[in-house]
């Protein structure tokens, strides 16, 4: 198990765009996608490869191709914003879905949807559970429980902005998974929002106000 915190200049630059309350929906979406794409290099660096024989214009040779299967699993809704950037780099990845929302009073997660490929329980599949926000960690902990129940074994969790308490709770609940965080913020406020954060990520990605 590991926690990797990026704090990378290119990622931090895009994070400032999504933190800004004046950023429009399109630029918000594009920046979430761009950060997710940048994170994918690090997240996938331990994927397995296998050698296959090919022929270049010069000679026959054995060269590596990706051996692991990858399933990207966004936590709806906001996790959807991270899928396209990862798929650009791993076009062979399948996509599963977990529908969860946080009750605004209790902050507890409620499940409303789950759909995964049958590869999810293969030893060779790596599951990338994605959600831009890790606040109380209730949603991430439940989502990972859901996929573990279906047999997932090689789980990585990716988020853009985390509260310190969220990282601690996720580590405690699932000590076997790898956690990748673009940046860690100061704290949660009394309503469970990350401070300074970026507000409600789902609403900002999809232009909704309820
Ligand atoms: C947000 C976010 C996470 C969750 C994080 O989703 O996308 O899933 O809150 O909070 P937690 O760590 O305290 O569980 P939300 O419940 O607002 O649903 P939505 O994406 O449908 O708007
Ligand atoms: N979910 C969000 O969308 N934003 C937060 O700050 C916390 C949870």
Short mmCIF file of N, CA, C and O in Angstrom, two decimals, residues 46 52 95 112 127 145 168 196 207:
data_model
loop_
_atom_site.label_atom_id
_atom_site.label_comp_id
_atom_site.label_asym_id
_atom_site.label_seq_id
_atom_site.Cartn_x
_atom_site.Cartn_y
_atom_site.Cartn_z
N UNK A 46 3.69 0.65 -12.76
CA UNK A 46 4.01 -0.73 -12.38
C UNK A 46 3.13 -1.76 -13.12
O UNK A 46 3.10 -2.94 -12.74
N UNK A 52 5.99 -9.68 -27.18
CA UNK A 52 5.42 -10.35 -28.35
C UNK A 52 6.40 -10.17 -29.51
O UNK A 52 7.21 -9.24 -29.51
N UNK A 95 -14.61 0.21 -18.71
CA UNK A 95 -15.12 1.19 -17.74
C UNK A 95 -16.30 0.58 -16.98
O UNK A 95 -17.26 0.11 -17.60
N UNK A 112 -26.60 3.75 -5.49
CA UNK A 112 -27.77 3.63 -6.35
C UNK A 112 -27.50 2.91 -7.66
O UNK A 112 -28.41 2.66 -8.43
N UNK A 127 -7.83 -2.35 -11.14
CA UNK A 127 -9.02 -1.49 -11.08
C UNK A 127 -8.59 -0.09 -10.65
O UNK A 127 -8.00 0.07 -9.57
N UNK A 145 -15.26 -1.15 -1.05
CA UNK A 145 -15.91 -2.35 -0.48
C UNK A 145 -16.74 -3.06 -1.54
O UNK A 145 -16.73 -4.28 -1.66
N UNK A 168 -6.39 9.60 5.72
CA UNK A 168 -6.17 8.74 6.90
C UNK A 168 -7.26 7.67 7.00
O UNK A 168 -6.98 6.50 7.24
N UNK A 196 -9.22 24.82 0.94
CA UNK A 196 -10.05 25.70 0.12
C UNK A 196 -10.86 24.97 -0.96
O UNK A 196 -11.87 25.48 -1.41
N UNK A 207 -22.57 21.47 -14.63
CA UNK A 207 -23.30 22.72 -14.73
C UNK A 207 -24.64 22.71 -14.04
O UNK A 207 -25.58 23.38 -14.48
#
